[in-house]
XYZ file of C-alpha atoms in Angstrom:
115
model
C -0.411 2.830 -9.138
C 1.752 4.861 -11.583
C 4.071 2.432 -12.847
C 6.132 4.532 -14.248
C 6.409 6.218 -10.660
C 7.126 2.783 -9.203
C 10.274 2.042 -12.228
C 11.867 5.505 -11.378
C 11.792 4.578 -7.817
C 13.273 1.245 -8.308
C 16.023 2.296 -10.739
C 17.534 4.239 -7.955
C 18.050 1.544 -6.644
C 18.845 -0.976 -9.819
C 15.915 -3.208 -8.885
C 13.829 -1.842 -12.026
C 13.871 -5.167 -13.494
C 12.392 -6.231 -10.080
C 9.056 -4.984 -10.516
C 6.066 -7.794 -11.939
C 3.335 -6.838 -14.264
C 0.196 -9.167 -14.941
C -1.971 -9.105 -18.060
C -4.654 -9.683 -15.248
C -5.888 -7.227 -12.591
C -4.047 -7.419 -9.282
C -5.980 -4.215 -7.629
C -6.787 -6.635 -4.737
C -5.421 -9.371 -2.750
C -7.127 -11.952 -3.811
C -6.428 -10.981 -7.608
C -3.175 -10.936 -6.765
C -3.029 -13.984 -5.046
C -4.511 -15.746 -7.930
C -1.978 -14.309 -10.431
C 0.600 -15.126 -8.543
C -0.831 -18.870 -7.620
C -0.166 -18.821 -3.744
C -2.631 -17.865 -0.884
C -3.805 -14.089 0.264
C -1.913 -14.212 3.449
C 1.498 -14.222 1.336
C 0.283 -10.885 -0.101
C 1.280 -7.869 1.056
C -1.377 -5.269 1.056
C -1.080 -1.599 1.442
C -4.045 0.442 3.477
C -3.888 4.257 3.678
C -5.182 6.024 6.140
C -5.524 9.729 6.512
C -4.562 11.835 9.751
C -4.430 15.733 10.174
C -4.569 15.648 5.928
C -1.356 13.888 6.190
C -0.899 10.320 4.432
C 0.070 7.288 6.394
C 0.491 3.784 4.831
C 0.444 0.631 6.583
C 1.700 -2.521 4.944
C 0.065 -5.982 6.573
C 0.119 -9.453 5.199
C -3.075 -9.780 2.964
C -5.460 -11.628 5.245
C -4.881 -8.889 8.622
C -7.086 -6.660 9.311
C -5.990 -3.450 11.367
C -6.964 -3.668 15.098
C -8.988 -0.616 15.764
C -7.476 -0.212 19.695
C -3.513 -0.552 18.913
C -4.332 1.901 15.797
C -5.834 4.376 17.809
C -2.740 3.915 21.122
C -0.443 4.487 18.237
C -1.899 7.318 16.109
C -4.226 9.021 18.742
C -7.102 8.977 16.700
C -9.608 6.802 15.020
C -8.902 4.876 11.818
C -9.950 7.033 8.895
C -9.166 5.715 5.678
C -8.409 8.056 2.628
C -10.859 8.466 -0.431
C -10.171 7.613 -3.514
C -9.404 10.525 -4.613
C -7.715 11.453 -1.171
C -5.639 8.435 -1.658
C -4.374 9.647 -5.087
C -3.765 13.134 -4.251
C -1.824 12.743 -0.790
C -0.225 9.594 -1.162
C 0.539 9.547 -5.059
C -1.126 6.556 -6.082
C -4.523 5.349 -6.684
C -6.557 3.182 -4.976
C -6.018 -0.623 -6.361
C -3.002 0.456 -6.670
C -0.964 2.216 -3.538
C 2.278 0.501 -2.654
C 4.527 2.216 -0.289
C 6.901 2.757 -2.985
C 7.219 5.700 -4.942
C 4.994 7.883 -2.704
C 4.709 11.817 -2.452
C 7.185 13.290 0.211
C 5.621 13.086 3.587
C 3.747 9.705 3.439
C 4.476 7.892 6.735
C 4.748 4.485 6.272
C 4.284 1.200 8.628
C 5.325 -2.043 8.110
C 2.913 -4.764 10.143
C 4.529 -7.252 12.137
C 2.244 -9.580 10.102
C 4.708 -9.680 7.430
């Protein structure tokens, strides 16, 4: 994730000084976990999916997986996942790193009723 993208975002809001960096990786959940010392499911992940060449972002608790069925009844089509580079073109940020914050104009995003 652009950091910097993330900041600029924040300070719109003043929550700037909000935002946590590691000297370890936190690219996954359970890197993050472990930086942060408390179990994956308190983790909030961020999965993006591509539809129609159109970014969508769904944020779950770290230990959900998205159920294939209630994807498909809400988006109408099968659960594609962007590229890497997909991921960092459309949605602005790259993969190990896409939070729902700070994302190009367009991104839909979802917040799981996991969290």
């Amino acid at each position: 994730m652009s950091i910097e993208k993330v900041r600029q975002y924040f300070s719109k809001y003043a929550m700037e000084d909000k935002i946590l960096q590691f000297d370890v990786s936190s690219a996954t959940v359970e890197l993050a976990a472990k930086a942060l010392g408390c179990e994956g499911c308190r983790i909030a992940k961020t999965l993006s999916f591509d539809i129609d060449n159109k970014g969508v972002l769904i944020v779950t608790a770290g230990d959900a997986k998205i159920d294939n069925a209630k994807y498909k009844a809400k988006f109408h089509t099968k659960a594609r996942m962007l590229s890497p580079d997909g991921a960092a073109e459309i949605i602005g940020h790259a993969v190990g790193g896409v939070c729902p914050f700070g994302v190009n104009e367009g991104v839909a995003i979802y917040l799981d009723e996991s969290l």
